[in-house]
CSV table of C-alpha atoms in Angstrom, one decimal:
chain,number,residue,atom,x,y,z
J,173,UNK,CA,-137.7,-108.9,-102.7
J,174,UNK,CA,-139.3,-111.3,-105.2
J,175,UNK,CA,-141.4,-110.4,-108.2
J,176,UNK,CA,-143.0,-113.8,-108.0
J,177,UNK,CA,-143.3,-116.4,-105.2
J,178,UNK,CA,-144.9,-119.6,-104.1
J,179,UNK,CA,-146.4,-119.8,-100.6
J,180,UNK,CA,-146.9,-123.2,-98.9
J,181,UNK,CA,-149.6,-123.3,-96.2
J,182,UNK,CA,-148.4,-126.5,-94.5
J,183,UNK,CA,-151.4,-127.8,-92.6
J,184,UNK,CA,-151.7,-130.8,-90.4
J,185,UNK,CA,-154.4,-132.3,-92.5
J,186,UNK,CA,-154.0,-130.6,-95.8
J,187,UNK,CA,-151.3,-128.5,-97.5
J,188,UNK,CA,-152.2,-125.7,-99.9
J,189,UNK,CA,-149.8,-124.0,-102.4
J,190,UNK,CA,-150.4,-120.6,-104.0
J,191,UNK,CA,-148.5,-118.8,-106.7
J,192,UNK,CA,-148.1,-115.1,-107.5
J,193,UNK,CA,-146.6,-115.2,-111.0
J,194,UNK,CA,-146.0,-111.4,-111.3
J,195,UNK,CA,-146.1,-108.4,-108.9
J,196,UNK,CA,-149.5,-107.2,-110.0
J,197,UNK,CA,-151.1,-110.6,-110.7
J,198,UNK,CA,-153.7,-112.1,-108.3
J,199,UNK,CA,-152.5,-114.9,-106.1
J,200,UNK,CA,-153.7,-118.3,-107.3
J,201,UNK,CA,-154.2,-121.7,-105.6
J,202,UNK,CA,-152.6,-124.5,-107.5
J,203,UNK,CA,-154.7,-127.6,-108.3
J,204,UNK,CA,-152.4,-130.4,-107.4
J,205,UNK,CA,-155.2,-133.0,-106.8
J,206,UNK,CA,-157.2,-134.8,-109.5
J,207,UNK,CA,-160.6,-133.2,-110.2
J,208,UNK,CA,-163.4,-134.6,-108.1
J,209,UNK,CA,-161.1,-136.1,-105.4
J,210,UNK,CA,-161.5,-134.9,-101.9
J,211,UNK,CA,-162.7,-131.6,-100.5
J,212,UNK,CA,-160.9,-129.3,-103.0
J,213,UNK,CA,-158.4,-129.7,-105.8
J,214,UNK,CA,-155.9,-127.5,-104.0
J,215,UNK,CA,-156.2,-129.3,-100.6
J,216,UNK,CA,-153.3,-131.8,-100.7
J,217,UNK,CA,-153.3,-134.4,-98.0
J,218,UNK,CA,-150.3,-134.0,-95.7
J,219,UNK,CA,-150.3,-137.6,-94.7
J,220,UNK,CA,-147.1,-139.6,-95.2
J,221,UNK,CA,-147.0,-143.3,-95.2
J,222,UNK,CA,-144.0,-145.6,-95.0
J,223,UNK,CA,-144.5,-149.0,-96.5
J,224,UNK,CA,-142.0,-151.4,-94.8
J,225,UNK,CA,-143.3,-154.6,-96.2
J,226,UNK,CA,-140.5,-154.9,-98.8
J,227,UNK,CA,-136.8,-155.0,-98.7
J,228,UNK,CA,-136.6,-151.2,-98.5
J,229,UNK,CA,-139.0,-148.7,-97.0
J,230,UNK,CA,-141.2,-147.1,-99.6
J,231,UNK,CA,-142.8,-143.7,-98.9
J,232,UNK,CA,-146.2,-142.8,-100.1
J,233,UNK,CA,-147.8,-139.3,-100.3
J,234,UNK,CA,-151.0,-137.5,-101.2
J,235,UNK,CA,-154.2,-139.3,-101.9
J,236,UNK,CA,-152.5,-142.7,-102.1
J,237,UNK,CA,-151.2,-142.2,-98.6
J,238,UNK,CA,-154.4,-140.8,-97.3
J,239,UNK,CA,-156.3,-143.9,-98.4
J,240,UNK,CA,-154.0,-146.4,-96.5
J,241,UNK,CA,-154.5,-147.8,-93.0
J,242,UNK,CA,-151.7,-148.6,-90.6
J,243,UNK,CA,-150.5,-152.1,-89.5
J,244,UNK,CA,-148.7,-155.0,-91.0
J,245,UNK,CA,-145.7,-153.0,-92.0
J,246,UNK,CA,-147.6,-149.9,-93.0
J,247,UNK,CA,-146.7,-146.8,-90.9
J,248,UNK,CA,-149.2,-144.0,-91.3
J,249,UNK,CA,-148.1,-140.5,-90.2
J,250,UNK,CA,-150.8,-137.9,-89.7
J,251,UNK,CA,-150.7,-134.6,-87.8
J,252,UNK,CA,-146.9,-134.8,-87.8
J,253,UNK,CA,-146.8,-131.0,-88.1
J,254,UNK,CA,-147.5,-130.9,-84.4
J,255,UNK,CA,-144.2,-132.8,-83.7
J,256,UNK,CA,-142.3,-130.2,-85.6
J,257,UNK,CA,-143.5,-127.3,-83.5
J,258,UNK,CA,-144.1,-128.9,-80.0
J,259,UNK,CA,-140.8,-128.3,-78.1
J,260,UNK,CA,-139.1,-131.6,-77.2
J,261,UNK,CA,-139.4,-132.4,-73.5
J,262,UNK,CA,-136.3,-132.1,-71.3
J,263,UNK,CA,-134.1,-135.1,-71.3
J,264,UNK,CA,-134.7,-137.0,-68.0
J,265,UNK,CA,-131.6,-136.7,-65.8
J,266,UNK,CA,-132.7,-139.7,-63.7
J,267,UNK,CA,-135.2,-142.4,-64.6
J,268,UNK,CA,-137.8,-143.5,-62.0
J,269,UNK,CA,-136.0,-146.8,-61.6
J,270,UNK,CA,-132.8,-145.0,-60.8
J,271,UNK,CA,-134.5,-142.8,-58.4
J,272,UNK,CA,-136.0,-145.8,-56.6
J,273,UNK,CA,-132.7,-147.6,-56.4
J,274,UNK,CA,-131.0,-144.6,-54.9
J,275,UNK,CA,-133.9,-143.6,-52.5
J,276,UNK,CA,-133.6,-143.7,-48.7
J,277,UNK,CA,-136.9,-145.7,-48.6
J,278,UNK,CA,-135.3,-148.6,-50.6
J,279,UNK,CA,-132.2,-148.5,-48.3
J,280,UNK,CA,-134.5,-148.8,-45.3
J,281,UNK,CA,-136.4,-151.7,-46.8
J,282,UNK,CA,-133.1,-153.4,-47.7
J,283,UNK,CA,-131.9,-153.1,-44.2
J,284,UNK,CA,-135.2,-154.3,-42.8
J,285,UNK,CA,-135.3,-157.5,-44.9
J,286,UNK,CA,-131.5,-158.2,-44.8
J,287,UNK,CA,-130.7,-157.3,-48.4
J,288,UNK,CA,-126.9,-156.7,-48.8
J,289,UNK,CA,-125.9,-153.2,-49.8
J,290,UNK,CA,-123.7,-154.8,-52.5
J,291,UNK,CA,-126.8,-156.2,-54.2
J,292,UNK,CA,-128.4,-152.8,-54.4
J,293,UNK,CA,-125.1,-151.5,-55.8
J,294,UNK,CA,-125.1,-154.3,-58.4
J,295,UNK,CA,-128.6,-153.3,-59.5
J,296,UNK,CA,-127.5,-149.7,-59.9
J,297,UNK,CA,-124.6,-150.8,-62.1
J,298,UNK,CA,-126.9,-152.9,-64.2
J,299,UNK,CA,-129.4,-150.0,-64.8
J,300,UNK,CA,-126.5,-147.7,-65.6
J,301,UNK,CA,-125.2,-150.2,-68.2
J,302,UNK,CA,-128.6,-150.5,-69.7
J,303,UNK,CA,-128.9,-146.7,-69.9
J,304,UNK,CA,-125.6,-146.4,-71.7
J,305,UNK,CA,-126.5,-149.2,-74.1
J,306,UNK,CA,-129.8,-147.4,-75.0
J,307,UNK,CA,-128.6,-143.8,-75.0
J,308,UNK,CA,-125.0,-144.1,-76.0
J,309,UNK,CA,-121.9,-142.9,-74.2
J,310,UNK,CA,-122.7,-140.3,-71.5
J,311,UNK,CA,-126.1,-141.9,-70.9
J,312,UNK,CA,-128.1,-139.0,-72.3
J,313,UNK,CA,-131.7,-140.3,-72.8
J,314,UNK,CA,-133.7,-138.8,-75.7
J,315,UNK,CA,-137.3,-137.9,-74.9
J,316,UNK,CA,-140.2,-139.3,-76.9
J,317,UNK,CA,-141.0,-135.8,-78.1
J,318,UNK,CA,-137.4,-135.4,-79.4
J,319,UNK,CA,-137.7,-138.7,-81.2
J,320,UNK,CA,-140.9,-137.7,-82.8
J,321,UNK,CA,-139.4,-134.3,-83.9
J,322,UNK,CA,-136.5,-136.1,-85.5
J,323,UNK,CA,-138.9,-138.4,-87.4
J,324,UNK,CA,-141.0,-135.4,-88.5
J,325,UNK,CA,-137.9,-133.7,-89.8
J,326,UNK,CA,-137.2,-136.7,-92.0
J,327,UNK,CA,-140.8,-136.9,-93.2
J,328,UNK,CA,-140.7,-133.2,-94.0
J,329,UNK,CA,-137.7,-133.5,-96.4
J,330,UNK,CA,-139.4,-136.3,-98.3
J,331,UNK,CA,-142.8,-134.7,-98.3
J,332,UNK,CA,-141.6,-131.3,-99.6
J,333,UNK,CA,-139.6,-133.1,-102.3
J,334,UNK,CA,-142.7,-134.9,-103.5
J,335,UNK,CA,-144.8,-131.7,-103.2
J,336,UNK,CA,-142.4,-129.8,-105.4
J,337,UNK,CA,-142.9,-132.4,-108.2
J,338,UNK,CA,-146.7,-132.0,-107.9
J,339,UNK,CA,-146.5,-128.2,-107.9
J,340,UNK,CA,-144.2,-128.0,-110.9
J,341,UNK,CA,-146.5,-130.4,-112.7
J,342,UNK,CA,-149.5,-128.3,-111.9
J,343,UNK,CA,-147.6,-125.2,-113.1
J,344,UNK,CA,-146.9,-126.8,-116.4
J,345,UNK,CA,-150.6,-127.1,-117.0
J,346,UNK,CA,-151.1,-123.3,-116.6
J,347,UNK,CA,-151.4,-121.1,-119.7
J,348,UNK,CA,-148.1,-120.6,-121.3
J,349,UNK,CA,-146.2,-117.7,-119.6
J,350,UNK,CA,-142.6,-118.4,-120.3
J,351,UNK,CA,-141.8,-118.5,-116.6
J,352,UNK,CA,-139.2,-120.8,-115.1
J,353,UNK,CA,-141.3,-122.1,-112.3
J,354,UNK,CA,-138.5,-124.2,-110.8
J,355,UNK,CA,-136.5,-121.0,-110.0
J,356,UNK,CA,-139.4,-119.1,-108.3
J,357,UNK,CA,-138.7,-118.8,-104.5
J,358,UNK,CA,-140.9,-120.1,-101.8
J,359,UNK,CA,-142.1,-119.0,-98.4
J,360,UNK,CA,-144.0,-121.1,-95.9
J,361,UNK,CA,-146.6,-120.1,-93.3
J,362,UNK,CA,-146.1,-121.2,-89.7
J,363,UNK,CA,-148.1,-120.7,-86.4
J,364,UNK,CA,-147.8,-117.3,-84.9
J,365,UNK,CA,-145.9,-118.6,-81.9
J,366,UNK,CA,-143.2,-119.8,-84.2
J,367,UNK,CA,-143.0,-116.7,-86.3
J,368,UNK,CA,-142.4,-114.1,-83.6
J,369,UNK,CA,-139.6,-111.7,-84.5
J,370,UNK,CA,-137.0,-110.3,-82.2
J,371,UNK,CA,-136.2,-113.7,-80.7
J,372,UNK,CA,-134.1,-116.7,-81.7
J,373,UNK,CA,-135.7,-118.5,-84.6
J,374,UNK,CA,-138.2,-121.2,-83.5
J,375,UNK,CA,-136.6,-124.7,-84.0
J,376,UNK,CA,-139.7,-125.7,-86.0
J,377,UNK,CA,-139.0,-123.0,-88.6
J,378,UNK,CA,-135.5,-124.2,-89.1
J,379,UNK,CA,-136.7,-127.7,-89.6
J,380,UNK,CA,-139.1,-126.6,-92.3
J,381,UNK,CA,-136.6,-124.3,-94.1
J,382,UNK,CA,-133.9,-127.0,-94.0
J,383,UNK,CA,-136.4,-129.5,-95.4
J,384,UNK,CA,-137.4,-127.2,-98.2
J,385,UNK,CA,-133.8,-126.6,-99.1
J,386,UNK,CA,-133.1,-130.3,-99.2
J,387,UNK,CA,-136.1,-130.8,-101.4
J,388,UNK,CA,-134.8,-128.3,-103.9
J,389,UNK,CA,-137.1,-125.3,-103.2
J,390,UNK,CA,-135.2,-122.0,-103.4
J,391,UNK,CA,-136.2,-120.0,-100.3
J,392,UNK,CA,-137.5,-116.4,-100.5
J,393,UNK,CA,-134.4,-114.2,-100.0
J,394,UNK,CA,-136.1,-111.9,-97.4
J,395,UNK,CA,-139.2,-113.5,-96.1
J,396,UNK,CA,-139.1,-117.3,-96.2
J,397,UNK,CA,-141.4,-117.5,-93.2
J,398,UNK,CA,-144.8,-115.8,-92.7
J,399,UNK,CA,-147.3,-116.1,-89.8
J,400,UNK,CA,-150.3,-118.2,-90.6
J,401,UNK,CA,-152.9,-115.9,-88.9
J,402,UNK,CA,-151.5,-112.8,-90.6
J,403,UNK,CA,-151.3,-114.4,-94.0
J,404,UNK,CA,-154.8,-115.8,-93.7
J,405,UNK,CA,-156.2,-112.3,-92.8
J,406,UNK,CA,-154.4,-110.7,-95.8
J,407,UNK,CA,-155.6,-113.5,-98.2
J,408,UNK,CA,-159.2,-113.2,-97.1
J,409,UNK,CA,-159.4,-109.4,-96.9
J,410,UNK,CA,-157.7,-108.7,-100.2
J,411,UNK,CA,-159.5,-111.6,-102.0
J,412,UNK,CA,-156.0,-112.5,-103.3
J,413,UNK,CA,-155.7,-109.2,-105.2
J,414,UNK,CA,-152.3,-107.6,-105.8
J,415,UNK,CA,-152.2,-104.0,-107.0
J,416,UNK,CA,-148.9,-102.4,-108.0
J,417,UNK,CA,-148.7,-98.9,-109.5
J,418,UNK,CA,-145.5,-97.0,-110.3
J,419,UNK,CA,-143.5,-99.4,-108.3
J,420,UNK,CA,-145.6,-99.1,-105.1
J,421,UNK,CA,-148.3,-101.3,-103.5
J,422,UNK,CA,-151.8,-99.8,-103.5
J,423,UNK,CA,-153.1,-101.2,-100.3
J,424,UNK,CA,-156.3,-99.2,-100.4
J,425,UNK,CA,-157.2,-101.0,-103.6
J,426,UNK,CA,-156.0,-104.4,-102.4
J,427,UNK,CA,-158.1,-104.2,-99.2
J,428,UNK,CA,-161.0,-102.2,-100.6
J,429,UNK,CA,-163.4,-105.2,-100.9
J,430,UNK,CA,-165.8,-104.5,-98.0
J,431,UNK,CA,-166.5,-102.1,-95.1
J,432,UNK,CA,-162.9,-100.8,-95.3
J,433,UNK,CA,-163.8,-98.9,-98.5
J,434,UNK,CA,-166.5,-97.1,-96.5
J,435,UNK,CA,-164.0,-96.2,-93.8
J,436,UNK,CA,-161.5,-94.9,-96.4
J,437,UNK,CA,-164.1,-92.6,-97.8
J,438,UNK,CA,-165.5,-91.4,-94.5
J,439,UNK,CA,-162.8,-91.1,-91.9
J,440,UNK,CA,-164.8,-88.6,-89.8
J,441,UNK,CA,-167.8,-91.0,-89.4
J,442,UNK,CA,-165.8,-94.3,-89.4
J,443,UNK,CA,-162.3,-93.5,-88.1
J,444,UNK,CA,-161.1,-97.1,-87.8
J,445,UNK,CA,-161.6,-100.5,-89.5
J,446,UNK,CA,-160.9,-103.8,-87.9
J,447,UNK,CA,-161.3,-107.3,-89.1
J,448,UNK,CA,-161.1,-110.2,-86.7
J,449,UNK,CA,-160.1,-113.4,-88.5
J,450,UNK,CA,-160.3,-116.8,-86.7
J,451,UNK,CA,-159.1,-120.0,-88.4
J,452,UNK,CA,-159.7,-123.4,-86.8
J,453,UNK,CA,-157.4,-126.0,-88.2
J,454,UNK,CA,-156.4,-129.5,-87.2
J,455,UNK,CA,-153.5,-128.5,-85.0
J,456,UNK,CA,-154.0,-124.8,-84.0
J,457,UNK,CA,-156.7,-122.2,-83.9
J,458,UNK,CA,-155.3,-118.9,-85.3
J,459,UNK,CA,-156.4,-115.5,-84.3
J,460,UNK,CA,-155.6,-112.3,-86.2
J,461,UNK,CA,-157.0,-108.8,-85.8
J,462,UNK,CA,-156.1,-106.4,-88.5
J,463,UNK,CA,-156.8,-102.8,-87.6
J,464,UNK,CA,-156.5,-99.9,-90.1
J,465,UNK,CA,-156.6,-96.3,-89.1
J,466,UNK,CA,-156.7,-94.3,-92.4
J,467,UNK,CA,-155.4,-90.8,-92.5
J,468,UNK,CA,-157.1,-88.0,-94.4
J,469,UNK,CA,-155.1,-87.2,-97.6
J,470,UNK,CA,-153.6,-90.7,-97.7
J,471,UNK,CA,-156.7,-92.8,-97.9
J,472,UNK,CA,-155.6,-94.9,-100.8
J,473,UNK,CA,-152.5,-96.2,-99.1
J,474,UNK,CA,-153.1,-96.8,-95.4
J,475,UNK,CA,-150.1,-99.1,-95.1
J,476,UNK,CA,-148.5,-97.0,-92.3
J,477,UNK,CA,-151.7,-97.2,-90.4
J,478,UNK,CA,-152.0,-101.0,-90.2
J,479,UNK,CA,-151.7,-102.7,-86.9
J,480,UNK,CA,-151.9,-106.5,-86.4
J,481,UNK,CA,-152.5,-108.6,-83.3
J,482,UNK,CA,-152.2,-112.3,-83.8
J,483,UNK,CA,-151.9,-115.6,-81.9
J,484,UNK,CA,-151.9,-119.3,-82.6
J,485,UNK,CA,-153.2,-121.6,-79.9
J,486,UNK,CA,-152.6,-125.4,-80.0
J,487,UNK,CA,-156.2,-126.5,-80.1
J,488,UNK,CA,-158.0,-127.8,-83.1
J,489,UNK,CA,-160.1,-130.5,-84.8
J,490,UNK,CA,-157.5,-133.1,-84.0
J,491,UNK,CA,-158.2,-132.6,-80.3
J,492,UNK,CA,-161.9,-133.2,-81.0
J,493,UNK,CA,-160.9,-136.4,-82.9
J,494,UNK,CA,-158.9,-137.7,-79.9
J,495,UNK,CA,-161.7,-137.0,-77.5
J,496,UNK,CA,-164.2,-138.8,-79.6
J,497,UNK,CA,-162.0,-141.8,-80.0
J,498,UNK,CA,-161.7,-142.1,-76.2
J,499,UNK,CA,-165.4,-141.4,-75.6
J,500,UNK,CA,-166.9,-144.0,-77.9
J,501,UNK,CA,-167.4,-147.7,-77.2
J,502,UNK,CA,-164.2,-149.7,-77.3
J,503,UNK,CA,-164.7,-151.3,-80.7
J,504,UNK,CA,-165.7,-148.0,-82.4
J,505,UNK,CA,-162.7,-146.2,-80.8
J,506,UNK,CA,-160.4,-148.9,-82.0
J,507,UNK,CA,-161.8,-148.6,-85.5
J,508,UNK,CA,-161.2,-144.8,-85.5
J,509,UNK,CA,-157.6,-145.4,-84.3
J,510,UNK,CA,-157.0,-147.5,-87.4
J,511,UNK,CA,-159.2,-145.4,-89.8
J,512,UNK,CA,-157.4,-143.9,-92.8
J,513,UNK,CA,-157.4,-140.1,-93.4
J,514,UNK,CA,-159.8,-140.6,-96.3
J,515,UNK,CA,-162.3,-142.3,-93.9
J,516,UNK,CA,-161.9,-139.4,-91.4
J,517,UNK,CA,-162.5,-136.9,-94.3
J,518,UNK,CA,-165.9,-138.5,-94.8
J,519,UNK,CA,-166.6,-139.2,-91.1
J,520,UNK,CA,-166.1,-135.7,-89.7
J,521,UNK,CA,-169.0,-133.9,-91.5
J,522,UNK,CA,-171.3,-136.9,-90.9
J,523,UNK,CA,-170.5,-137.0,-87.2
J,524,UNK,CA,-169.7,-133.4,-86.2
J,525,UNK,CA,-171.9,-131.5,-88.5
J,526,UNK,CA,-175.1,-133.5,-89.3
J,527,UNK,CA,-175.1,-135.9,-86.4
J,528,UNK,CA,-176.4,-138.7,-88.8
J,529,UNK,CA,-173.3,-140.8,-88.2
J,530,UNK,CA,-170.8,-142.6,-90.4
J,531,UNK,CA,-171.8,-146.1,-91.5
J,532,UNK,CA,-169.1,-148.8,-91.5
J,533,UNK,CA,-169.2,-152.5,-92.4
J,534,UNK,CA,-167.2,-153.5,-89.3
J,535,UNK,CA,-168.7,-151.7,-86.4
J,536,UNK,CA,-172.0,-150.2,-87.7
J,537,UNK,CA,-172.8,-146.5,-87.5
J,538,UNK,CA,-170.3,-144.3,-85.7
J,539,UNK,CA,-171.6,-141.1,-84.2
J,540,UNK,CA,-175.3,-141.7,-84.9
J,541,UNK,CA,-178.1,-141.4,-82.3
J,542,UNK,CA,-176.6,-144.2,-80.1
J,543,UNK,CA,-173.4,-142.2,-79.7
J,544,UNK,CA,-175.0,-138.8,-79.7
J,545,UNK,CA,-174.4,-137.9,-76.1
J,546,UNK,CA,-170.8,-139.0,-76.2
J,547,UNK,CA,-170.0,-137.0,-79.3
J,548,UNK,CA,-172.0,-134.0,-78.1
J,549,UNK,CA,-170.0,-134.0,-74.8
J,550,UNK,CA,-166.7,-134.0,-76.8
J,551,UNK,CA,-167.8,-131.2,-79.1
J,552,UNK,CA,-169.0,-129.1,-76.1
J,553,UNK,CA,-165.7,-129.6,-74.3
J,554,UNK,CA,-163.7,-128.3,-77.3
J,555,UNK,CA,-166.1,-125.5,-78.1
J,556,UNK,CA,-165.8,-124.3,-74.5
J,557,UNK,CA,-162.1,-124.2,-74.8
J,558,UNK,CA,-162.3,-122.3,-78.0
J,559,UNK,CA,-164.7,-119.8,-76.4
J,560,UNK,CA,-162.2,-119.2,-73.6
J,561,UNK,CA,-159.3,-118.6,-76.0
J,562,UNK,CA,-161.4,-116.2,-78.1
J,563,UNK,CA,-162.3,-114.2,-74.9
J,564,UNK,CA,-158.6,-114.1,-73.9
J,565,UNK,CA,-157.5,-112.8,-77.4
J,566,UNK,CA,-160.3,-110.3,-77.7
J,567,UNK,CA,-159.6,-109.0,-74.2
J,568,UNK,CA,-156.1,-108.1,-75.2
J,569,UNK,CA,-157.2,-106.0,-78.2
J,570,UNK,CA,-157.1,-102.1,-77.9
J,571,UNK,CA,-160.5,-100.5,-77.6
J,572,UNK,CA,-161.9,-98.9,-80.7
J,573,UNK,CA,-163.4,-95.4,-80.9
J,574,UNK,CA,-167.1,-94.8,-81.6
J,575,UNK,CA,-168.0,-95.3,-85.2
J,576,UNK,CA,-165.3,-97.9,-85.8
J,577,UNK,CA,-166.4,-100.7,-88.2
J,578,UNK,CA,-165.6,-104.3,-87.5
J,579,UNK,CA,-166.2,-107.6,-89.4
J,580,UNK,CA,-165.8,-111.2,-88.3
J,581,UNK,CA,-164.3,-113.8,-90.6
J,582,UNK,CA,-164.3,-117.5,-89.7
J,583,UNK,CA,-162.1,-119.8,-91.8
J,584,UNK,CA,-160.4,-123.2,-91.7
J,585,UNK,CA,-161.8,-126.7,-91.8
J,586,UNK,CA,-163.0,-126.5,-88.2
J,587,UNK,CA,-165.3,-123.6,-89.0
J,588,UNK,CA,-167.2,-126.0,-91.2
J,589,UNK,CA,-168.5,-127.5,-87.9
J,590,UNK,CA,-171.7,-125.6,-87.0
J,591,UNK,CA,-171.1,-125.9,-83.2
J,592,UNK,CA,-167.6,-124.4,-83.6
J,593,UNK,CA,-169.0,-121.5,-85.7
J,594,UNK,CA,-171.7,-120.8,-83.1
J,595,UNK,CA,-169.2,-120.9,-80.3
J,596,UNK,CA,-166.9,-118.5,-82.0
J,597,UNK,CA,-169.6,-116.1,-82.8
J,598,UNK,CA,-171.1,-116.3,-79.3
J,599,UNK,CA,-167.7,-115.7,-77.7
J,600,UNK,CA,-167.0,-112.6,-79.7
J,601,UNK,CA,-170.5,-111.2,-79.0
J,602,UNK,CA,-170.1,-112.1,-75.4
J,603,UNK,CA,-166.9,-110.2,-75.3
J,604,UNK,CA,-168.8,-107.1,-76.4
J,605,UNK,CA,-167.9,-107.0,-80.1
J,606,UNK,CA,-170.3,-106.0,-82.8
J,607,UNK,CA,-169.8,-106.5,-86.5
J,608,UNK,CA,-171.1,-104.9,-89.6
J,609,UNK,CA,-170.7,-108.2,-91.4
J,610,UNK,CA,-169.8,-111.8,-90.6
J,611,UNK,CA,-168.2,-114.2,-93.1
J,612,UNK,CA,-168.0,-118.0,-92.7
J,613,UNK,CA,-168.5,-121.2,-94.6
J,614,UNK,CA,-172.2,-122.2,-94.9
J,615,UNK,CA,-173.3,-119.3,-92.7
J,616,UNK,CA,-177.0,-118.5,-92.7
J,617,UNK,CA,-178.5,-115.1,-92.0
J,618,UNK,CA,-180.5,-114.9,-88.8
J,619,UNK,CA,-183.5,-112.6,-88.2
J,620,UNK,CA,-182.2,-109.4,-86.8
J,621,UNK,CA,-178.6,-110.5,-87.1
J,622,UNK,CA,-175.8,-108.7,-89.1
J,623,UNK,CA,-175.3,-109.2,-92.8
J,624,UNK,CA,-173.4,-112.4,-93.6
J,625,UNK,CA,-171.1,-113.4,-96.3
J,626,UNK,CA,-170.6,-117.1,-97.3
J,627,UNK,CA,-166.9,-117.9,-97.8
J,628,UNK,CA,-166.2,-120.5,-100.5
J,629,UNK,CA,-163.5,-123.1,-100.1
J,630,UNK,CA,-161.0,-120.9,-101.9
J,631,UNK,CA,-160.8,-118.5,-99.0
J,632,UNK,CA,-162.1,-120.7,-96.2
J,633,UNK,CA,-159.4,-123.2,-96.8
J,634,UNK,CA,-156.8,-121.5,-98.9
J,635,UNK,CA,-156.6,-118.0,-97.3
J,636,UNK,CA,-153.1,-118.5,-95.7
J,637,UNK,CA,-151.5,-119.7,-98.9
J,638,UNK,CA,-153.1,-116.9,-100.9
J,639,UNK,CA,-152.2,-114.3,-98.4
J,640,UNK,CA,-148.6,-115.6,-98.0
J,641,UNK,CA,-148.1,-115.2,-101.7
J,642,UNK,CA,-149.4,-111.6,-101.6
J,643,UNK,CA,-147.4,-108.6,-102.7
J,644,UNK,CA,-148.2,-107.3,-99.2
J,645,UNK,CA,-145.3,-109.2,-97.8
J,646,UNK,CA,-142.8,-107.8,-100.3
J,647,UNK,CA,-141.9,-104.8,-98.1
J,648,UNK,CA,-139.6,-103.2,-100.6
J,649,UNK,CA,-142.6,-102.3,-102.8
J,650,UNK,CA,-144.4,-100.5,-100.0
């Protein structure tokens, strides 16, 4: 149990950090970015750059790193979160060359053309020696995925050390509280597939907690890891509110910000409340369905009646980026391969949302009318995949009784793309769901459609950090 806590939402593109300074205090996002820079002051670029041009490698982080392009001794690492959580491939037991040298087909060809068996044996020895030289004694080859995961582990330790300095500096600018911020424990949000309980810890979770420890962060004693979809749902649905009375959480007051309050007051007419939260990020799309069945006489604290279904699918905006790079003309694709994260930050809304394109001095307009069909094809391909995953997730949810109230909440950077929002809404409606209200960034009300709520950046981008810092995850208070 912790009376106060930091929560890190480590995203592929941006990292967000929230603080709960006291049990009953609202969770707050920390502004670790200069005012007016980037999408939001609390969205910290996760990019790490290693400058190898000098005698020693020099790491760069944050906005400085996000503004750099690779090449000439500059290594730019983006989307390295994926390398932490994607399981390394199996070490190859036999390389293709070894398989060829030992194949019956090669033996037949050698006999046909008079190649001595000793020469084939010599080639086998040469390949084995080369394997030992590369892989070390025992000849165990390391897969590319394993190498990337090792690199990502190193980057994580350096990144979280730098992040800690930014967070503590931001805390020192808060109104004086007398708190020792450097002793407040931290938890970190991870994809749902890595946060499953009852199994061995996911290797990616260990990498992150080890990196946080090396960087000087004291880990939360009970819950150092929290699931991204669940944390996001809690953050958005509670609006970062924490309510503690007489030593117990008052979930009815924490979650009573919308249709749930109607359910709590009228269990006969509306026996169940469910919120479906979908977050489209750079690496994963996260699904969470929070279902509350309040009981008469205990309406203010429905904690025992909360059920959660959640899932993280490895599909996100970075997949769209890769498709677009491959689909555009060669010179434009090459430009995007070299583009800095800051350039991508400006490019995505211009190309994916408005269709006007992104103007460059080197290759002209990218994603404008000339590239419209290519970009549209990429967007449609990813939205089709998103729709399939939504249908799969919704199909696994338990049916709701008549009178149940549901609302749809779309968050994450990807939900700022109109085509993604439309696809997600269409997929849920196509699956037979109806909602009393839909929340999303830049959402407009349609004639005859359900009420809508526009989510500002605080909850559209910072929900997981805010929810992860919530009192809700301090189970000893429940």
